[in-house]
Amino acid sequence: MVSSSKFWAPSAALLAAWLLNQLGSVGALENGVGRLPVLGYNTWNAFHCNIDEDLVFTQAQLMKQMGILDAGYTYVNIDDCYSEKNRSASGDIVEDKVRFKSGMKTLTDKIHALGFKTGIYSDSGWFTCAGFPGSFMNELRDAKTFQDWGFDYLKYDNCNIPFDDIIRQGIVGKYQRMADALSQLSKTTGKHPFIYSLCEWGWSQVWLWGATMGHSWRTTGDIAPRWESLTFIINFNSFITQATDFYGRNDLDMLQLGNGGLTFDEAKSHFTAWALMRSPLLIGTDFRKITPDILGILTNKEILAINQDPVVGKSISPFRWGINPDWTSNSTHPAQFWSGPTQNGTVFMLLNTLNEPATMFFNLTESPWIRAGRQYSVRDLWAHTDNGTAVRSFTAHDVPPHGVVALLLKDAGDEPDGLFPECAVWFQCVDRNGTHVGG
């Protein structure tokens, strides 16, 4: 969590060039866990510090009853504020004696019995963001406590940093301390390593170094249930999509669905962008208040299948910015035309960032994943309909304000003979005798 409302936007051209030079050094942490994005739940967005064992278990029960577990959301994660303000006499973190009176192990056992895994929270500083004990200089002790409590996942935050003459580390070393503790714990106990989620939010090069120690890394500050917050996050991440793959991914923060502030179309855009950019999907909703519309968004199995694709782990990326020239950083009008590979075809996301309906057109071969001279069957991933065949181009009519279109295109063979002009995109397109095609 972060209290600052100041945001930094990248210089697109410089970032793009630097990115291409740096990506060769990015190596995912492949330690046997976290190959795919985590799907689950987190208490913070809906409840902040107002949590107790009954509330957490009730949310897990509702997730199972509503089909959220069956849709693939397997983690129930507790965020900040679960502990006593002070450590025990022996130096251990202690769960709140009133709000978690039965003990964390009892709670995790009950949640595991429902079929879920469980996650916990700590901080790389002296204190968590809400002022509870952090893990600095207690990394191995706390990791052991979390394991003894029955947790499988650790979100690790960035507040209350020690003075320079104490920490004597950069941001990488600050997070490496817990990474080393988790690795040592796994070797000592023989249990699977934790899913380690870095919540750095400093807008530094976390997306470059995070893959060497964590399974996901936050790339911006905290999300808010406002369209402007979504577009800021989408814009920032549009320049670093290459950092996401199996075992490591850009974390766009929790899903703000059902918390008010977003229209239905904005909620669909939110979910589509997060899922197709292969971000972890952690729901931050009170399931006692969820509506059928929001439940339908969260359980869209065709969208979720792409997020959880076992063959292709890469994020979608922009192939055309649309309103702005390509590679333009604009926090209110990010890139509109996106695509990426999947095991079953090429997925497209068309994002209408305007405040009015829009017709959105693109030539198929603008996407690097489409072959010229071929036609493609079109599957609408929200309408769940097969919409015929696209030849050379596609037009989406009347996309709602702040709305989204999600398509899966599959190769359907050669395009029909005799099409004119000979090339859909005729720049530098020539006959074998050198005659230019088109205008």
Tab-separated table of C-alpha atoms in Angstrom:
chain	number	residue	atom	x	y	z
A	1	MET	CA	0.000	0.000	0.000
A	2	VAL	CA	1.177	3.546	-0.682
A	3	SER	CA	-0.185	6.862	0.485
A	4	SER	CA	1.368	9.084	-2.149
A	5	SER	CA	-0.902	10.334	-4.937
A	6	LYS	CA	1.996	11.418	-7.139
A	7	PHE	CA	2.597	9.322	-10.210
A	8	TRP	CA	5.494	9.144	-12.604
A	9	ALA	CA	4.863	8.465	-16.292
A	10	PRO	CA	7.658	7.013	-18.424
A	11	SER	CA	9.197	8.767	-21.381
A	12	ALA	CA	7.922	6.300	-23.948
A	13	ALA	CA	10.601	6.502	-26.594
A	14	LEU	CA	13.463	6.346	-24.102
A	15	LEU	CA	11.848	3.582	-22.098
A	16	ALA	CA	11.124	1.517	-25.201
A	17	ALA	CA	14.698	1.766	-26.443
A	18	TRP	CA	16.189	1.050	-23.037
A	19	LEU	CA	13.795	-1.841	-22.543
A	20	LEU	CA	14.898	-3.615	-25.691
A	21	ASN	CA	18.514	-3.321	-24.566
A	22	GLN	CA	17.820	-4.660	-21.101
A	23	LEU	CA	15.386	-7.527	-21.579
A	24	GLY	CA	18.089	-10.025	-22.346
A	25	SER	CA	19.130	-9.919	-18.678
A	26	VAL	CA	15.699	-10.815	-17.335
A	27	GLY	CA	15.486	-14.400	-16.123
A	28	ALA	CA	12.423	-15.821	-14.414
A	29	LEU	CA	12.650	-17.473	-11.022
A	30	GLU	CA	11.756	-21.065	-11.856
A	31	ASN	CA	11.632	-22.799	-8.483
A	32	GLY	CA	8.711	-25.109	-9.143
A	33	VAL	CA	5.878	-22.836	-8.036
A	34	GLY	CA	4.067	-19.896	-9.562
A	35	ARG	CA	4.367	-20.875	-13.201
A	36	LEU	CA	0.989	-19.284	-13.991
A	37	PRO	CA	-0.539	-16.076	-12.621
A	38	VAL	CA	-2.119	-16.465	-9.194
A	39	LEU	CA	-5.926	-16.319	-9.088
A	40	GLY	CA	-7.482	-15.574	-5.743
A	41	TYR	CA	-8.721	-13.093	-3.206
A	42	ASN	CA	-7.182	-10.378	-1.001
A	43	THR	CA	-8.809	-8.663	1.963
A	44	TRP	CA	-7.378	-5.160	1.550
A	45	ASN	CA	-9.524	-3.432	-1.086
A	46	ALA	CA	-12.861	-4.235	0.515
A	47	PHE	CA	-11.967	-4.260	4.208
A	48	HIS	CA	-8.582	-2.605	4.867
A	49	CYS	CA	-7.873	-3.249	8.585
A	50	ASN	CA	-11.429	-4.301	9.445
A	51	ILE	CA	-10.737	-8.027	9.288
A	52	ASP	CA	-11.117	-10.992	11.604
A	53	GLU	CA	-11.134	-14.770	11.312
A	54	ASP	CA	-14.902	-15.010	10.829
A	55	LEU	CA	-14.918	-12.480	7.988
A	56	VAL	CA	-12.012	-14.147	6.165
A	57	PHE	CA	-13.562	-17.589	6.453
A	58	THR	CA	-16.972	-16.284	5.364
A	59	GLN	CA	-15.413	-14.785	2.235
A	60	ALA	CA	-13.789	-18.149	1.459
A	61	GLN	CA	-17.096	-19.971	1.947
A	62	LEU	CA	-18.880	-17.536	-0.370
A	63	MET	CA	-16.162	-17.919	-3.004
A	64	LYS	CA	-16.799	-21.634	-3.019
A	65	GLN	CA	-20.597	-21.310	-3.001
A	66	MET	CA	-20.589	-18.771	-5.859
A	67	GLY	CA	-18.363	-20.856	-8.102
A	68	ILE	CA	-15.324	-18.598	-7.734
A	69	LEU	CA	-13.180	-21.535	-6.628
A	70	ASP	CA	-14.428	-23.658	-9.529
A	71	ALA	CA	-13.508	-20.809	-11.909
A	72	GLY	CA	-9.885	-21.179	-10.778
A	73	TYR	CA	-9.447	-18.646	-7.955
A	74	THR	CA	-7.533	-20.813	-5.506
A	75	TYR	CA	-5.912	-18.354	-3.062
A	76	VAL	CA	-7.470	-16.615	-0.049
A	77	ASN	CA	-4.968	-13.965	1.079
A	78	ILE	CA	-4.971	-11.907	4.272
A	79	ASP	CA	-3.440	-8.450	3.925
A	80	ASP	CA	-2.220	-5.998	6.581
A	81	CYS	CA	-3.481	-5.576	10.198
A	82	TYR	CA	-3.839	-9.215	11.281
A	83	SER	CA	-1.234	-9.148	14.066
A	84	GLU	CA	-0.629	-7.666	17.494
A	85	LYS	CA	1.198	-4.331	17.466
A	86	ASN	CA	4.186	-5.857	19.252
A	87	ARG	CA	6.116	-9.071	18.822
A	88	SER	CA	6.156	-11.730	21.528
A	89	ALA	CA	8.862	-11.830	24.206
A	90	SER	CA	10.718	-14.337	22.018
A	91	GLY	CA	10.494	-12.015	18.998
A	92	ASP	CA	7.740	-13.700	16.979
A	93	ILE	CA	4.871	-12.038	15.146
A	94	VAL	CA	1.653	-12.865	16.999
A	95	GLU	CA	-1.815	-12.919	15.446
A	96	ASP	CA	-4.308	-10.475	16.969
A	97	LYS	CA	-5.589	-12.219	20.116
A	98	VAL	CA	-9.116	-10.853	19.713
A	99	ARG	CA	-9.733	-10.787	15.961
A	100	PHE	CA	-7.898	-14.063	15.269
A	101	LYS	CA	-8.518	-15.661	18.639
A	102	SER	CA	-8.601	-19.222	17.292
A	103	GLY	CA	-5.115	-18.845	15.817
A	104	MET	CA	-3.936	-18.555	12.242
A	105	LYS	CA	-3.246	-22.273	11.890
A	106	THR	CA	-6.849	-23.099	12.757
A	107	LEU	CA	-8.058	-20.564	10.171
A	108	THR	CA	-5.758	-21.776	7.386
A	109	ASP	CA	-6.707	-25.394	8.104
A	110	LYS	CA	-10.395	-24.506	7.676
A	111	ILE	CA	-9.726	-22.600	4.451
A	112	HIS	CA	-7.537	-25.393	3.077
A	113	ALA	CA	-10.344	-27.850	3.839
A	114	LEU	CA	-12.571	-25.871	1.445
A	115	GLY	CA	-10.042	-26.464	-1.329
A	116	PHE	CA	-8.126	-23.167	-1.244
A	117	LYS	CA	-4.534	-22.150	-0.618
A	118	THR	CA	-3.763	-19.238	1.703
A	119	GLY	CA	-1.653	-16.100	1.637
A	120	ILE	CA	-0.293	-13.672	4.229
A	121	TYR	CA	1.303	-10.218	4.211
A	122	SER	CA	4.416	-8.606	5.625
A	123	ASP	CA	6.761	-5.717	4.926
A	124	SER	CA	10.439	-5.292	4.130
A	125	GLY	CA	10.750	-2.424	6.654
A	126	TRP	CA	10.483	-2.059	10.410
A	127	PHE	CA	6.688	-1.872	10.221
A	128	THR	CA	3.944	-2.663	7.740
A	129	CYS	CA	2.177	0.179	5.983
A	130	ALA	CA	-0.510	0.159	8.702
A	131	GLY	CA	2.050	0.175	11.534
A	132	PHE	CA	2.219	-3.498	12.508
A	133	PRO	CA	5.514	-5.420	12.840
A	134	GLY	CA	7.483	-5.620	9.608
A	135	SER	CA	10.028	-8.307	8.814
A	136	PHE	CA	13.290	-6.390	8.477
A	137	MET	CA	16.004	-8.305	10.371
A	138	ASN	CA	13.436	-11.012	11.149
A	139	GLU	CA	13.044	-12.459	7.671
A	140	LEU	CA	13.780	-16.122	8.409
A	141	ARG	CA	11.937	-16.042	11.736
A	142	ASP	CA	8.824	-14.584	10.102
A	143	ALA	CA	8.986	-16.895	7.101
A	144	LYS	CA	9.040	-19.840	9.521
A	145	THR	CA	6.077	-18.375	11.422
A	146	PHE	CA	4.085	-17.968	8.220
A	147	GLN	CA	4.875	-21.533	7.199
A	148	ASP	CA	3.935	-22.864	10.637
A	149	TRP	CA	0.660	-20.951	10.365
A	150	GLY	CA	-0.064	-22.838	7.128
A	151	PHE	CA	0.377	-20.111	4.517
A	152	ASP	CA	1.476	-20.707	0.921
A	153	TYR	CA	1.914	-17.138	-0.402
A	154	LEU	CA	3.594	-13.964	0.849
A	155	LYS	CA	2.827	-10.423	-0.281
A	156	TYR	CA	5.828	-8.310	0.738
A	157	ASP	CA	5.413	-4.539	0.990
A	158	ASN	CA	7.679	-1.479	0.967
A	159	CYS	CA	6.874	0.818	3.927
A	160	ASN	CA	8.887	2.139	6.904
A	161	ILE	CA	12.346	1.609	5.416
A	162	PRO	CA	15.289	1.568	7.892
A	163	PHE	CA	17.804	4.406	7.904
A	164	ASP	CA	20.564	4.121	5.307
A	165	ASP	CA	23.293	3.381	7.871
A	166	ILE	CA	21.247	0.407	9.090
A	167	ILE	CA	19.887	-1.160	5.906
A	168	ARG	CA	22.947	-0.530	3.729
A	169	GLN	CA	21.043	-1.998	0.778
A	170	GLY	CA	19.435	-0.835	-2.418
A	171	ILE	CA	15.854	-1.795	-3.203
A	172	VAL	CA	17.029	-5.098	-4.727
A	173	GLY	CA	18.909	-6.147	-1.621
A	174	LYS	CA	16.020	-5.059	0.573
A	175	TYR	CA	13.763	-7.634	-1.085
A	176	GLN	CA	16.516	-10.202	-1.573
A	177	ARG	CA	16.708	-10.635	2.210
A	178	MET	CA	13.260	-12.234	2.318
A	179	ALA	CA	13.837	-14.124	-0.944
A	180	ASP	CA	16.904	-15.729	0.640
A	181	ALA	CA	14.960	-16.540	3.813
A	182	LEU	CA	12.170	-18.212	1.873
A	183	SER	CA	14.685	-20.237	-0.142
A	184	GLN	CA	16.541	-21.313	3.004
A	185	LEU	CA	13.264	-22.253	4.689
A	186	SER	CA	12.226	-24.416	1.754
A	187	LYS	CA	15.570	-26.233	1.740
A	188	THR	CA	15.464	-26.759	5.504
A	189	THR	CA	11.876	-28.007	5.749
A	190	GLY	CA	11.592	-29.706	2.356
A	191	LYS	CA	8.304	-27.903	1.714
A	192	HIS	CA	7.420	-26.053	-1.494
A	193	PRO	CA	8.689	-22.463	-1.668
A	194	PHE	CA	6.238	-19.673	-1.011
A	195	ILE	CA	4.725	-17.707	-3.835
A	196	TYR	CA	6.654	-14.462	-3.288
A	197	SER	CA	4.794	-11.342	-4.455
A	198	LEU	CA	6.866	-8.162	-4.411
A	199	CYS	CA	4.819	-5.048	-3.625
A	200	GLU	CA	7.508	-2.500	-4.382
A	201	TRP	CA	5.397	0.229	-6.066
A	202	GLY	CA	8.374	2.521	-6.476
A	203	TRP	CA	8.072	2.656	-10.300
A	204	SER	CA	11.732	1.754	-10.505
A	205	GLN	CA	13.089	-1.079	-12.610
A	206	VAL	CA	11.338	-3.621	-10.369
A	207	TRP	CA	9.960	-5.346	-13.479
A	208	LEU	CA	13.568	-6.058	-14.502
A	209	TRP	CA	15.033	-7.354	-11.258
A	210	GLY	CA	11.844	-8.742	-9.755
A	211	ALA	CA	11.985	-11.837	-11.956
A	212	THR	CA	15.223	-12.906	-10.300
A	213	MET	CA	13.551	-13.377	-6.910
A	214	GLY	CA	9.743	-13.125	-7.085
A	215	HIS	CA	6.807	-14.584	-8.962
A	216	SER	CA	5.144	-11.195	-9.454
A	217	TRP	CA	6.053	-7.578	-8.879
A	218	ARG	CA	3.863	-4.521	-8.498
A	219	THR	CA	4.676	-1.923	-11.105
A	220	THR	CA	2.676	1.101	-9.881
A	221	GLY	CA	1.001	2.494	-6.778
A	222	ASP	CA	-2.279	1.251	-5.368
A	223	ILE	CA	-5.282	0.935	-7.645
A	224	ALA	CA	-8.476	2.926	-6.993
A	225	PRO	CA	-12.022	2.203	-8.228
A	226	ARG	CA	-11.868	4.975	-10.833
A	227	TRP	CA	-11.418	4.873	-14.602
A	228	GLU	CA	-8.463	7.272	-14.331
A	229	SER	CA	-6.644	4.822	-12.068
A	230	LEU	CA	-7.176	1.984	-14.557
A	231	THR	CA	-5.928	4.001	-17.525
A	232	PHE	CA	-2.851	5.116	-15.588
A	233	ILE	CA	-1.924	1.518	-14.794
A	234	ILE	CA	-2.676	0.288	-18.336
A	235	ASN	CA	-0.605	3.104	-19.826
A	236	PHE	CA	2.386	2.465	-17.582
A	237	ASN	CA	2.365	-1.268	-18.185
A	238	SER	CA	1.940	-0.918	-21.949
A	239	PHE	CA	5.678	-0.161	-22.154
A	240	ILE	CA	6.897	-3.153	-20.138
A	241	THR	CA	4.711	-6.044	-21.319
A	242	GLN	CA	7.793	-7.964	-22.479
A	243	ALA	CA	8.749	-8.556	-18.818
A	244	THR	CA	5.836	-10.961	-18.245
A	245	ASP	CA	6.139	-14.688	-18.907
A	246	PHE	CA	5.911	-17.994	-17.035
A	247	TYR	CA	7.118	-17.809	-13.401
A	248	GLY	CA	7.272	-13.992	-13.355
A	249	ARG	CA	4.880	-11.223	-14.277
A	250	ASN	CA	3.953	-7.581	-13.943
A	251	ASP	CA	1.358	-7.228	-11.160
A	252	LEU	CA	-1.209	-4.556	-12.027
A	253	ASP	CA	-2.650	-4.665	-8.461
A	254	MET	CA	-5.932	-6.085	-7.216
A	255	LEU	CA	-9.199	-6.243	-9.123
A	256	GLN	CA	-11.463	-3.343	-8.137
A	257	LEU	CA	-14.717	-4.965	-9.218
A	258	GLY	CA	-17.846	-4.540	-7.126
A	259	ASN	CA	-16.458	-1.779	-4.918
A	260	GLY	CA	-18.300	1.069	-6.658
A	261	GLY	CA	-16.816	3.770	-8.852
A	262	LEU	CA	-16.709	1.814	-12.125
A	263	THR	CA	-19.434	1.387	-14.718
A	264	PHE	CA	-20.231	-2.097	-15.981
A	265	ASP	CA	-18.274	-1.462	-19.199
A	266	GLU	CA	-15.318	-0.093	-17.241
A	267	ALA	CA	-15.388	-3.195	-15.049
A	268	LYS	CA	-15.227	-5.403	-18.151
A	269	SER	CA	-12.315	-3.370	-19.496
A	270	HIS	CA	-10.553	-3.629	-16.135
A	271	PHE	CA	-10.890	-7.403	-15.983
A	272	THR	CA	-10.006	-7.916	-19.655
A	273	ALA	CA	-6.824	-5.824	-19.503
A	274	TRP	CA	-5.610	-7.431	-16.269
A	275	ALA	CA	-6.342	-10.967	-17.461
A	276	LEU	CA	-4.906	-10.647	-20.975
A	277	MET	CA	-1.797	-8.851	-19.705
A	278	ARG	CA	-1.331	-12.030	-17.613
A	279	SER	CA	-1.370	-10.175	-14.306
A	280	PRO	CA	-2.194	-12.045	-11.115
A	281	LEU	CA	-5.951	-11.723	-10.549
A	282	LEU	CA	-6.683	-11.084	-6.884
A	283	ILE	CA	-10.276	-10.087	-6.193
A	284	GLY	CA	-10.712	-7.287	-3.653
A	285	THR	CA	-14.493	-7.490	-3.200
A	286	ASP	CA	-16.899	-8.188	-0.352
A	287	PHE	CA	-18.661	-11.291	-1.661
A	288	ARG	CA	-21.638	-10.562	0.574
A	289	LYS	CA	-22.408	-7.613	-1.725
A	290	ILE	CA	-21.417	-8.969	-5.127
A	291	THR	CA	-23.893	-8.590	-7.996
A	292	PRO	CA	-24.621	-11.181	-10.690
A	293	ASP	CA	-23.093	-8.848	-13.318
A	294	ILE	CA	-19.782	-8.628	-11.457
A	295	LEU	CA	-19.803	-12.352	-10.740
A	296	GLY	CA	-20.284	-12.946	-14.474
A	297	ILE	CA	-17.235	-10.809	-15.257
A	298	LEU	CA	-15.035	-12.552	-12.707
A	299	THR	CA	-16.000	-16.020	-13.942
A	300	ASN	CA	-15.646	-15.444	-17.699
A	301	LYS	CA	-13.978	-18.765	-18.435
A	302	GLU	CA	-12.838	-17.798	-21.946
A	303	ILE	CA	-10.920	-14.787	-20.622
A	304	LEU	CA	-9.580	-16.719	-17.633
A	305	ALA	CA	-8.363	-19.509	-19.926
A	306	ILE	CA	-6.048	-17.042	-21.658
A	307	ASN	CA	-4.706	-15.705	-18.344
A	308	GLN	CA	-4.024	-19.321	-17.328
A	309	ASP	CA	-2.740	-20.518	-20.732
A	310	PRO	CA	-0.322	-23.409	-20.013
A	311	VAL	CA	1.461	-23.073	-23.363
A	312	VAL	CA	1.941	-19.301	-23.821
A	313	GLY	CA	2.806	-17.114	-20.834
A	314	LYS	CA	3.362	-13.760	-22.515
A	315	SER	CA	1.254	-10.644	-22.076
A	316	ILE	CA	-0.647	-8.973	-24.868
A	317	SER	CA	1.091	-5.836	-26.160
A	318	PRO	CA	-0.044	-2.774	-28.110
A	319	PHE	CA	0.327	-2.912	-31.870
A	320	ARG	CA	-1.219	0.543	-32.399
A	321	TRP	CA	-1.870	3.287	-29.869
A	322	GLY	CA	-4.894	4.687	-31.736
A	323	ILE	CA	-5.762	8.146	-30.457
A	324	ASN	CA	-2.111	9.025	-29.929
A	325	PRO	CA	0.953	8.357	-32.053
A	326	ASP	CA	2.561	5.006	-31.281
A	327	TRP	CA	4.762	4.888	-28.160
A	328	THR	CA	3.028	7.904	-26.652
A	329	SER	CA	2.661	7.865	-22.878
A	330	ASN	CA	-0.784	9.177	-21.985
A	331	SER	CA	-2.249	8.283	-18.603
A	332	THR	CA	-5.826	9.088	-19.615
A	333	HIS	CA	-5.730	7.700	-23.158
A	334	PRO	CA	-3.438	4.653	-23.235
A	335	ALA	CA	-2.918	2.352	-26.201
A	336	GLN	CA	-6.166	1.056	-27.690
A	337	PHE	CA	-5.178	-1.838	-29.990
A	338	TRP	CA	-3.534	-4.872	-28.389
A	339	SER	CA	-2.788	-8.462	-29.377
A	340	GLY	CA	-0.840	-11.487	-28.298
A	341	PRO	CA	-0.342	-15.202	-28.906
A	342	THR	CA	-2.248	-17.979	-27.158
A	343	GLN	CA	-2.226	-21.749	-27.533
A	344	ASN	CA	-5.445	-21.494	-29.581
A	345	GLY	CA	-4.908	-18.425	-31.750
A	346	THR	CA	-4.293	-14.689	-31.505
A	347	VAL	CA	-6.136	-12.700	-28.854
A	348	PHE	CA	-7.060	-9.051	-29.451
A	349	MET	CA	-8.136	-6.354	-27.022
A	350	LEU	CA	-9.710	-3.172	-28.375
A	351	LEU	CA	-10.003	-0.549	-25.641
A	352	ASN	CA	-12.202	2.507	-26.148
A	353	THR	CA	-10.662	5.205	-23.940
A	354	LEU	CA	-13.081	7.872	-25.172
A	355	ASN	CA	-16.101	9.176	-23.271
A	356	GLU	CA	-18.350	8.311	-26.207
A	357	PRO	CA	-19.028	5.227	-28.354
A	358	ALA	CA	-16.397	4.496	-30.994
A	359	THR	CA	-15.942	2.426	-34.136
A	360	MET	CA	-12.580	0.664	-33.955
A	361	PHE	CA	-10.909	-0.611	-37.138
A	362	PHE	CA	-7.585	-2.376	-37.712
A	363	ASN	CA	-5.843	-4.315	-40.459
A	364	LEU	CA	-5.192	-7.853	-39.252
A	365	THR	CA	-1.506	-7.835	-40.130
A	366	GLU	CA	-0.910	-4.823	-37.898
A	367	SER	CA	-0.639	-7.521	-35.243
A	368	PRO	CA	2.699	-9.356	-35.482
A	369	TRP	CA	0.888	-12.643	-34.741
A	370	ILE	CA	-1.263	-12.578	-37.911
A	371	ARG	CA	-0.168	-13.935	-41.302
A	372	ALA	CA	-0.838	-12.074	-44.543
A	373	GLY	CA	-2.953	-13.819	-47.147
A	374	ARG	CA	-4.944	-15.815	-44.569
A	375	GLN	CA	-8.467	-15.491	-43.214
A	376	TYR	CA	-9.370	-15.911	-39.560
A	377	SER	CA	-12.388	-17.135	-37.658
A	378	VAL	CA	-13.561	-14.652	-35.009
A	379	ARG	CA	-14.623	-15.588	-31.493
A	380	ASP	CA	-16.116	-12.867	-29.249
A	381	LEU	CA	-14.847	-13.631	-25.737
A	382	TRP	CA	-17.559	-11.584	-24.014
A	383	ALA	CA	-20.590	-12.449	-26.147
A	384	HIS	CA	-19.328	-16.060	-26.326
A	385	THR	CA	-20.289	-16.188	-30.002
A	386	ASP	CA	-18.558	-17.205	-33.234
A	387	ASN	CA	-18.759	-14.171	-35.505
A	388	GLY	CA	-17.816	-15.448	-38.923
A	389	THR	CA	-14.521	-14.852	-40.677
A	390	ALA	CA	-12.250	-11.808	-40.837
A	391	VAL	CA	-10.404	-11.175	-44.085
A	392	ARG	CA	-7.623	-8.579	-44.016
A	393	SER	CA	-9.326	-6.282	-41.496
A	394	PHE	CA	-11.798	-6.124	-38.645
A	395	THR	CA	-14.201	-3.404	-37.521
A	396	ALA	CA	-15.861	-3.232	-34.110
A	397	HIS	CA	-18.880	-0.938	-34.225
A	398	ASP	CA	-20.232	1.122	-31.326
A	399	VAL	CA	-17.770	0.078	-28.663
A	400	PRO	CA	-19.214	1.670	-25.481
A	401	PRO	CA	-17.436	4.539	-23.716
A	402	HIS	CA	-14.542	3.064	-21.706
A	403	GLY	CA	-15.628	-0.298	-23.064
A	404	VAL	CA	-13.709	-3.230	-24.463
A	405	VAL	CA	-13.824	-5.836	-27.222
A	406	ALA	CA	-11.976	-9.122	-26.682
A	407	LEU	CA	-11.535	-11.454	-29.674
A	408	LEU	CA	-9.812	-14.727	-30.382
A	409	LEU	CA	-8.815	-15.139	-34.033
A	410	LYS	CA	-7.900	-18.561	-35.410
A	411	ASP	CA	-6.341	-19.273	-38.781
A	412	ALA	CA	-9.055	-20.513	-41.172
A	413	GLY	CA	-6.992	-21.025	-44.312
A	414	ASP	CA	-6.061	-18.957	-47.342
A	415	GLU	CA	-8.021	-15.791	-47.987
A	416	PRO	CA	-10.373	-15.854	-51.031
A	417	ASP	CA	-8.781	-15.479	-54.479
A	418	GLY	CA	-9.037	-12.307	-56.502
A	419	LEU	CA	-9.050	-9.735	-53.712
A	420	PHE	CA	-8.108	-6.189	-54.703
A	421	PRO	CA	-5.785	-4.546	-53.984
A	422	GLU	CA	-3.342	-7.404	-53.768
A	423	CYS	CA	-2.120	-6.244	-50.371
A	424	ALA	CA	-4.302	-5.029	-47.534
A	425	VAL	CA	-1.429	-2.822	-46.364
A	426	TRP	CA	0.349	-1.722	-49.497
A	427	PHE	CA	3.310	0.248	-48.136
A	428	GLN	CA	6.348	-1.296	-49.836
A	429	CYS	CA	4.139	-3.998	-51.400
A	430	VAL	CA	5.320	-4.784	-54.967
A	431	ASP	CA	4.816	-7.267	-57.761
A	432	ARG	CA	7.805	-9.448	-58.672
A	433	ASN	CA	8.444	-7.123	-61.630
A	434	GLY	CA	8.756	-4.163	-59.238
A	435	THR	CA	5.328	-2.613	-59.811
A	436	HIS	CA	3.972	-1.045	-56.608
A	437	VAL	CA	0.554	-2.193	-55.413
A	438	GLY	CA	-2.240	0.112	-54.273
A	439	GLY	CA	-2.223	3.851	-53.812
